[in-house]
PDB file of C-alpha atoms in Angstrom:
ATOM      1  CA  VAL U  16     -56.598 -25.138  13.995  1.00  0.00           C
ATOM      2  CA  ARG U  17     -54.785 -27.764  11.920  1.00  0.00           C
ATOM      3  CA  LEU U  18     -54.803 -25.408   8.942  1.00  0.00           C
ATOM      4  CA  LEU U  19     -53.324 -22.585  11.011  1.00  0.00           C
ATOM      5  CA  LEU U  20     -50.728 -24.958  12.435  1.00  0.00           C
ATOM      6  CA  ALA U  21     -49.820 -26.149   8.944  1.00  0.00           C
ATOM      7  CA  VAL U  22     -49.454 -22.559   7.717  1.00  0.00           C
ATOM      8  CA  PHE U  23     -47.360 -21.681  10.746  1.00  0.00           C
ATOM      9  CA  CYS U  24     -45.115 -24.704  10.267  1.00  0.00           C
ATOM     10  CA  GLY U  25     -44.731 -23.802   6.610  1.00  0.00           C
ATOM     11  CA  PHE U  26     -43.751 -20.297   7.608  1.00  0.00           C
ATOM     12  CA  LEU U  27     -41.154 -21.640  10.064  1.00  0.00           C
ATOM     13  CA  ALA U  28     -39.738 -23.993   7.416  1.00  0.00           C
ATOM     14  CA  GLU U  29     -39.428 -21.142   4.890  1.00  0.00           C
ATOM     15  CA  TYR U  30     -37.855 -18.886   7.493  1.00  0.00           C
ATOM     16  CA  GLN U  31     -35.343 -21.575   8.413  1.00  0.00           C
ATOM     17  CA  ARG U  32     -34.533 -22.175   4.753  1.00  0.00           C
ATOM     18  CA  GLU U  33     -33.888 -18.452   4.118  1.00  0.00           C
ATOM     19  CA  HIS U  34     -31.879 -18.260   7.336  1.00  0.00           C
ATOM     20  CA  THR U  35     -29.701 -21.169   6.210  1.00  0.00           C
ATOM     21  CA  ILE U  36     -29.179 -19.603   2.760  1.00  0.00           C
ATOM     22  CA  GLU U  37     -28.129 -16.293   4.328  1.00  0.00           C
ATOM     23  CA  HIS U  38     -25.667 -18.072   6.618  1.00  0.00           C
ATOM     24  CA  GLN U  39     -24.178 -19.835   3.615  1.00  0.00           C
ATOM     25  CA  ARG U  40     -23.853 -16.540   1.753  1.00  0.00           C
ATOM     26  CA  GLU U  41     -22.257 -14.949   4.804  1.00  0.00           C
ATOM     27  CA  LYS U  42     -19.678 -17.723   5.064  1.00  0.00           C
ATOM     28  CA  LYS U  43     -18.930 -17.437   1.338  1.00  0.00           C
ATOM     29  CA  TYR U  44     -18.391 -13.683   1.567  1.00  0.00           C
ATOM     30  CA  ILE U  45     -16.140 -14.109   4.601  1.00  0.00           C
ATOM     31  CA  GLN U  46     -14.025 -16.747   2.855  1.00  0.00           C
ATOM     32  CA  SER U  47     -13.680 -14.507  -0.190  1.00  0.00           C
ATOM     33  CA  LEU U  48     -12.853 -11.475   1.957  1.00  0.00           C
ATOM     34  CA  ASN U  49     -10.164 -13.397   3.790  1.00  0.00           C
ATOM     35  CA  SER U  50      -8.642 -14.428   0.473  1.00  0.00           C
ATOM     36  CA  ASP U  51      -8.532 -10.744  -0.518  1.00  0.00           C
ATOM     37  CA  LEU U  52      -6.948  -9.877   2.827  1.00  0.00           C
ATOM     38  CA  GLU U  53      -4.203 -12.427   2.320  1.00  0.00           C
ATOM     39  CA  ALA U  54      -3.340 -10.731  -0.989  1.00  0.00           C
ATOM     40  CA  ASP U  55      -3.311  -7.340   0.775  1.00  0.00           C
ATOM     41  CA  ILE U  56      -1.080  -8.733   3.524  1.00  0.00           C
ATOM     42  CA  SER U  57       1.407 -10.020   0.949  1.00  0.00           C
ATOM     43  CA  ARG U  58       1.489  -6.673  -0.873  1.00  0.00           C
ATOM     44  CA  LEU U  59       1.808  -4.602   2.321  1.00  0.00           C
ATOM     45  CA  THR U  60       4.630  -6.833   3.554  1.00  0.00           C
ATOM     46  CA  SER U  61       6.436  -6.150   0.294  1.00  0.00           C
ATOM     47  CA  ILE U  62       5.786  -2.396   0.562  1.00  0.00           C
ATOM     48  CA  VAL U  63       7.248  -2.240   4.080  1.00  0.00           C
ATOM     49  CA  GLU U  64      10.401  -4.009   2.887  1.00  0.00           C
ATOM     50  CA  LEU U  65      10.673  -1.731  -0.158  1.00  0.00           C
ATOM     51  CA  ARG U  66      10.354   1.312   2.074  1.00  0.00           C
ATOM     52  CA  ASN U  67      13.070  -0.050   4.359  1.00  0.00           C
ATOM     53  CA  ASN U  68      15.341  -0.231   1.319  1.00  0.00           C
ATOM     54  CA  ARG U  69      14.229   3.235   0.212  1.00  0.00           C
ATOM     55  CA  ALA U  70      15.159   4.658   3.619  1.00  0.00           C
ATOM     56  CA  LEU U  71      18.681   3.250   3.252  1.00  0.00           C
ATOM     57  CA  MET U  72      18.974   4.543  -0.311  1.00  0.00           C
ATOM     58  CA  LEU U  73      17.861   8.081   0.576  1.00  0.00           C
ATOM     59  CA  ASP U  74      20.238   8.129   3.550  1.00  0.00           C
ATOM     60  CA  SER U  75      23.137   7.066   1.316  1.00  0.00           C
ATOM     61  CA  PHE U  76      22.091   9.632  -1.295  1.00  0.00           C
ATOM     62  CA  SER U  77      22.098  12.460   1.247  1.00  0.00           C
ATOM     63  CA  HIS U  78      25.408  11.366   2.774  1.00  0.00           C
ATOM     64  CA  LEU U  79      27.224  11.126  -0.573  1.00  0.00           C
ATOM     65  CA  LEU U  80      25.703  14.346  -1.918  1.00  0.00           C
ATOM     66  CA  ASN U  81      27.229  16.259   0.995  1.00  0.00           C
ATOM     67  CA  SER U  82      30.587  14.494   1.088  1.00  0.00           C
ATOM     68  CA  PRO U  83      33.841  15.927  -0.367  1.00  0.00           C
ATOM     69  CA  GLU U  84      33.993  12.909  -2.707  1.00  0.00           C
ATOM     70  CA  ALA U  85      30.579  13.577  -4.280  1.00  0.00           C
ATOM     71  CA  LEU U  86      31.821  14.417  -7.784  1.00  0.00           C
ATOM     72  CA  SER U  87      34.224  11.473  -7.880  1.00  0.00           C
ATOM     73  CA  HIS U  88      31.251   9.166  -7.213  1.00  0.00           C
ATOM     74  CA  SER U  89      28.774  10.770  -9.579  1.00  0.00           C
ATOM     75  CA  ASN U  90      27.797   7.333 -10.907  1.00  0.00           C
ATOM     76  CA  ASP U  91      26.365   6.576  -7.450  1.00  0.00           C
ATOM     77  CA  LEU U  92      24.566   9.924  -7.356  1.00  0.00           C
ATOM     78  CA  TYR U  93      22.984   9.181 -10.748  1.00  0.00           C
ATOM     79  CA  TYR U  94      21.970   5.766  -9.468  1.00  0.00           C
ATOM     80  CA  TYR U  95      20.377   7.130  -6.283  1.00  0.00           C
ATOM     81  CA  ASN U  96      18.652   9.870  -8.233  1.00  0.00           C
ATOM     82  CA  SER U  97      17.043   7.302 -10.528  1.00  0.00           C
ATOM     83  CA  PHE U  98      15.330   5.671  -7.553  1.00  0.00           C
ATOM     84  CA  ALA U  99      14.439   8.838  -5.660  1.00  0.00           C
ATOM     85  CA  THR U 100      11.318   9.370  -7.772  1.00  0.00           C
ATOM     86  CA  ARG U 101      10.226   5.795  -8.491  1.00  0.00           C
ATOM     87  CA  GLY U 102       6.940   5.747  -6.623  1.00  0.00           C
ATOM     88  CA  VAL U 103       5.141   3.025  -8.585  1.00  0.00           C
ATOM     89  CA  ALA U 104       6.738   0.269  -6.492  1.00  0.00           C
ATOM     90  CA  PHE U 105       5.169   1.686  -3.328  1.00  0.00           C
ATOM     91  CA  ARG U 106       1.624   2.100  -4.584  1.00  0.00           C
ATOM     92  CA  PHE U 107      -0.960   0.017  -2.809  1.00  0.00           C
ATOM     93  CA  THR U 108      -4.042  -1.121  -4.673  1.00  0.00           C
ATOM     94  CA  PRO U 109      -6.160  -3.268  -2.366  1.00  0.00           C
ATOM     95  CA  VAL U 110      -7.825  -6.424  -3.584  1.00  0.00           C
ATOM     96  CA  ASP U 111     -11.267  -5.131  -2.705  1.00  0.00           C
ATOM     97  CA  GLY U 112     -13.720  -6.966  -4.950  1.00  0.00           C
ATOM     98  CA  THR U 113     -15.420  -8.633  -1.987  1.00  0.00           C
ATOM     99  CA  MET U 114     -15.344  -5.445   0.066  1.00  0.00           C
ATOM    100  CA  GLN U 115     -17.131  -3.583  -2.718  1.00  0.00           C
ATOM    101  CA  GLN U 116     -19.778  -6.302  -2.937  1.00  0.00           C
ATOM    102  CA  LEU U 117     -20.335  -6.118   0.806  1.00  0.00           C
ATOM    103  CA  LYS U 118     -20.670  -2.337   0.765  1.00  0.00           C
ATOM    104  CA  ASN U 119     -22.426  -1.574  -2.498  1.00  0.00           C
ATOM    105  CA  GLY U 120     -24.741  -4.574  -2.582  1.00  0.00           C
ATOM    106  CA  GLY U 121     -25.970  -4.073   0.964  1.00  0.00           C
ATOM    107  CA  ASN U 122     -24.493  -7.443   1.823  1.00  0.00           C
ATOM    108  CA  LEU U 123     -22.680  -6.245   4.914  1.00  0.00           C
ATOM    109  CA  ARG U 124     -25.968  -6.884   6.744  1.00  0.00           C
ATOM    110  CA  LEU U 125     -25.318 -10.607   6.239  1.00  0.00           C
ATOM    111  CA  VAL U 126     -22.401 -10.363   8.677  1.00  0.00           C
ATOM    112  CA  ARG U 127     -24.263 -11.062  11.895  1.00  0.00           C
ATOM    113  CA  LYS U 128     -21.416 -10.510  14.351  1.00  0.00           C
ATOM    114  CA  SER U 129     -21.011  -6.825  15.105  1.00  0.00           C
ATOM    115  CA  LEU U 130     -17.355  -7.254  16.071  1.00  0.00           C
ATOM    116  CA  VAL U 131     -16.635  -8.647  12.621  1.00  0.00           C
ATOM    117  CA  SER U 132     -18.701  -6.101  10.665  1.00  0.00           C
ATOM    118  CA  ASP U 133     -17.181  -3.215  12.653  1.00  0.00           C
ATOM    119  CA  SER U 134     -13.671  -4.549  12.007  1.00  0.00           C
ATOM    120  CA  ILE U 135     -14.372  -4.885   8.292  1.00  0.00           C
ATOM    121  CA  THR U 136     -15.616  -1.298   8.100  1.00  0.00           C
ATOM    122  CA  SER U 137     -12.646  -0.042  10.109  1.00  0.00           C
ATOM    123  CA  TYR U 138     -10.187  -1.776   7.779  1.00  0.00           C
ATOM    124  CA  ASP U 139     -11.890  -0.309   4.735  1.00  0.00           C
ATOM    125  CA  VAL U 140     -11.612   3.210   6.188  1.00  0.00           C
ATOM    126  CA  SER U 141      -7.921   2.656   6.976  1.00  0.00           C
ATOM    127  CA  VAL U 142      -7.219   1.426   3.437  1.00  0.00           C
ATOM    128  CA  ARG U 143      -8.756   4.526   1.873  1.00  0.00           C
ATOM    129  CA  ALA U 144      -6.841   6.816   4.249  1.00  0.00           C
ATOM    130  CA  PHE U 145      -3.575   5.045   3.407  1.00  0.00           C
ATOM    131  CA  MET U 146      -4.143   5.350  -0.338  1.00  0.00           C
ATOM    132  CA  TRP U 147      -4.917   9.057   0.027  1.00  0.00           C
ATOM    133  CA  GLY U 148      -1.483   9.637   1.566  1.00  0.00           C
ATOM    134  CA  THR U 149       0.375   8.337  -1.485  1.00  0.00           C
ATOM    135  CA  GLY U 150      -0.888  11.303  -3.506  1.00  0.00           C
ATOM    136  CA  ASP U 151       1.149  13.697  -1.367  1.00  0.00           C
ATOM    137  CA  GLU U 152       4.267  11.642  -1.967  1.00  0.00           C
ATOM    138  CA  GLU U 153       3.780  11.816  -5.739  1.00  0.00           C
ATOM    139  CA  GLU U 154       3.642  15.614  -5.458  1.00  0.00           C
ATOM    140  CA  MET U 155       6.891  15.647  -3.437  1.00  0.00           C
ATOM    141  CA  MET U 156       8.584  13.560  -6.095  1.00  0.00           C
ATOM    142  CA  GLY U 157       7.441  16.050  -8.706  1.00  0.00           C
ATOM    143  CA  ASN U 158       9.003  18.881  -6.715  1.00  0.00           C
ATOM    144  CA  TYR U 159      12.242  16.918  -6.498  1.00  0.00           C
ATOM    145  CA  ARG U 160      12.287  16.394 -10.271  1.00  0.00           C
ATOM    146  CA  ASN U 161      11.991  20.140 -10.866  1.00  0.00           C
ATOM    147  CA  ILE U 162      15.352  20.620  -9.144  1.00  0.00           C
ATOM    148  CA  ALA U 163      17.070  17.419 -10.303  1.00  0.00           C
ATOM    149  CA  GLU U 164      16.504  18.276 -13.978  1.00  0.00           C
ATOM    150  CA  GLY U 165      19.066  21.081 -13.593  1.00  0.00           C
ATOM    151  CA  VAL U 166      21.649  18.788 -12.000  1.00  0.00           C
ATOM    152  CA  PHE U 167      21.536  15.429 -13.790  1.00  0.00           C
ATOM    153  CA  ASP U 168      21.983  14.865 -17.520  1.00  0.00           C
ATOM    154  CA  GLY U 169      18.888  13.283 -19.061  1.00  0.00           C
ATOM    155  CA  VAL U 170      20.969  11.592 -21.765  1.00  0.00           C
ATOM    156  CA  VAL U 171      23.021   9.840 -19.093  1.00  0.00           C
ATOM    157  CA  LEU U 172      19.904   8.855 -17.168  1.00  0.00           C
ATOM    158  CA  ASP U 173      18.378   7.390 -20.319  1.00  0.00           C
ATOM    159  CA  SER U 174      21.509   5.331 -20.997  1.00  0.00           C
ATOM    160  CA  MET U 175      21.170   3.713 -17.566  1.00  0.00           C
ATOM    161  CA  ARG U 176      17.799   2.097 -18.381  1.00  0.00           C
ATOM    162  CA  ASP U 177      17.209  -1.081 -20.334  1.00  0.00           C
ATOM    163  CA  GLU U 178      14.172  -1.989 -22.459  1.00  0.00           C
ATOM    164  CA  ASP U 179      12.229  -3.011 -19.358  1.00  0.00           C
ATOM    165  CA  ASN U 180      13.065   0.297 -17.627  1.00  0.00           C
ATOM    166  CA  ASN U 181      15.406  -1.390 -15.142  1.00  0.00           C
ATOM    167  CA  VAL U 182      18.165   0.907 -13.868  1.00  0.00           C
ATOM    168  CA  ASN U 183      21.786  -0.172 -14.361  1.00  0.00           C
ATOM    169  CA  GLN U 184      24.573   1.526 -12.441  1.00  0.00           C
ATOM    170  CA  LEU U 185      27.299   3.156 -14.516  1.00  0.00           C
ATOM    171  CA  THR U 186      30.957   2.158 -14.224  1.00  0.00           C
ATOM    172  CA  THR U 187      32.158   5.647 -15.193  1.00  0.00           C
ATOM    173  CA  ASN U 188      31.538   8.959 -13.445  1.00  0.00           C
ATOM    174  CA  PRO U 189      29.500  11.235 -15.736  1.00  0.00           C
ATOM    175  CA  SER U 190      29.401  14.982 -15.289  1.00  0.00           C
ATOM    176  CA  LEU U 191      26.646  16.793 -13.439  1.00  0.00           C
ATOM    177  CA  ARG U 192      25.838  20.404 -12.581  1.00  0.00           C
ATOM    178  CA  LEU U 193      26.091  20.334  -8.812  1.00  0.00           C
ATOM    179  CA  THR U 194      26.280  23.893  -7.539  1.00  0.00           C
ATOM    180  CA  GLU U 195      26.027  24.931  -3.895  1.00  0.00           C
ATOM    181  CA  ASP U 196      22.555  26.281  -4.564  1.00  0.00           C
ATOM    182  CA  SER U 197      21.310  23.128  -6.297  1.00  0.00           C
ATOM    183  CA  LYS U 198      22.827  20.965  -3.563  1.00  0.00           C
ATOM    184  CA  PHE U 199      21.084  23.084  -0.926  1.00  0.00           C
ATOM    185  CA  ARG U 200      17.753  22.661  -2.694  1.00  0.00           C
ATOM    186  CA  LEU U 201      18.263  18.946  -3.308  1.00  0.00           C
ATOM    187  CA  ASN U 202      19.045  18.446   0.370  1.00  0.00           C
ATOM    188  CA  TYR U 203      15.662  19.843   1.339  1.00  0.00           C
ATOM    189  CA  ARG U 204      13.783  17.722  -1.195  1.00  0.00           C
ATOM    190  CA  ILE U 205      15.636  14.559  -0.160  1.00  0.00           C
ATOM    191  CA  HIS U 206      14.823  15.423   3.441  1.00  0.00           C
ATOM    192  CA  MET U 207      11.113  15.681   2.588  1.00  0.00           C
ATOM    193  CA  LEU U 208      11.176  12.398   0.684  1.00  0.00           C
ATOM    194  CA  THR U 209      12.935  10.756   3.629  1.00  0.00           C
ATOM    195  CA  VAL U 210      10.435  12.055   6.166  1.00  0.00           C
ATOM    196  CA  PHE U 211       7.452  11.038   4.083  1.00  0.00           C
ATOM    197  CA  ASN U 212       8.924   7.620   3.379  1.00  0.00           C
ATOM    198  CA  LYS U 213       9.199   7.039   7.135  1.00  0.00           C
ATOM    199  CA  THR U 214       5.615   8.210   7.615  1.00  0.00           C
ATOM    200  CA  MET U 215       4.239   5.961   4.886  1.00  0.00           C
ATOM    201  CA  ARG U 216       6.312   3.026   6.151  1.00  0.00           C
ATOM    202  CA  LYS U 217       4.785   3.504   9.597  1.00  0.00           C
ATOM    203  CA  GLU U 218       1.287   3.690   8.102  1.00  0.00           C
ATOM    204  CA  ALA U 219       1.945   0.611   5.967  1.00  0.00           C
ATOM    205  CA  ARG U 220       2.993  -1.297   9.076  1.00  0.00           C
ATOM    206  CA  LYS U 221      -0.175  -0.193  10.871  1.00  0.00           C
ATOM    207  CA  LEU U 222      -2.366  -1.214   7.934  1.00  0.00           C
ATOM    208  CA  LEU U 223      -0.531  -4.528   7.652  1.00  0.00           C
ATOM    209  CA  ASP U 224      -1.175  -5.199  11.331  1.00  0.00           C
ATOM    210  CA  LYS U 225      -4.837  -4.320  10.891  1.00  0.00           C
ATOM    211  CA  ALA U 226      -5.173  -6.635   7.897  1.00  0.00           C
ATOM    212  CA  GLN U 227      -3.502  -9.478   9.789  1.00  0.00           C
ATOM    213  CA  ARG U 228      -5.717  -9.006  12.845  1.00  0.00           C
ATOM    214  CA  LEU U 229      -8.858  -8.896  10.706  1.00  0.00           C
ATOM    215  CA  SER U 230      -7.811 -12.067   8.910  1.00  0.00           C
ATOM    216  CA  GLU U 231      -7.197 -13.825  12.219  1.00  0.00           C
ATOM    217  CA  LEU U 232     -10.585 -12.651  13.476  1.00  0.00           C
ATOM    218  CA  LEU U 233     -12.348 -14.035  10.410  1.00  0.00           C
ATOM    219  CA  LYS U 234     -10.548 -17.359  10.721  1.00  0.00           C
ATOM    220  CA  LYS U 235     -11.447 -17.614  14.389  1.00  0.00           C
ATOM    221  CA  GLU U 236     -15.098 -16.556  14.168  1.00  0.00           C
ATOM    222  CA  TYR U 237     -15.897 -18.566  11.034  1.00  0.00           C
ATOM    223  CA  HIS U 238     -13.561 -21.515  11.553  1.00  0.00           C
ATOM    224  CA  LEU U 239     -11.725 -20.969   8.287  1.00  0.00           C
ATOM    225  CA  ASP U 240      -8.879 -23.256   7.303  1.00  0.00           C
TER     226      ASP U 240
END
């Protein structure tokens, strides 16, 4: 009996030790995941603000393009055109090192609370859906370029960029080939860029909210600082 009791106690001690180790690993993963989320939150906040500015720029572009003074403000049109297809600033690459470890290493099982594990999975799905949408925007920008290349002078556009590819607005009004047909086609492409920018801004806000709520949940459930 004593031998059986000793074996049983040894089993309980080993079980408790493994249980404690798993809890420590869980807490470590959660802390790391929250750190990743904070980076995502910072980036998404920036993206929302950039898309707010993009909405204003596209609105100004459309308004000037269709105004009687368009040709006398061609420097502004060149400036707006240079930003119409700059999609790199809006790309979202999540900081997902911890997420990948949780998914690919089978470590998500360490997260004991179903509310937390479900929220983590839901956020991951939302991130991938958001990133998929940016591909459509890149295609729209390509369609815009196909029309803009017949309107704006590439030599002028090149002169507006410095060595770091920053765009500088011209003080003179360079020539452009703005026909009624090209203006009609540009209007449609600017409209599509505007609509999609609003859509992606809305989705960025939703993802930002989801990231913030997940971070708050992790802090609450695991008593993170």
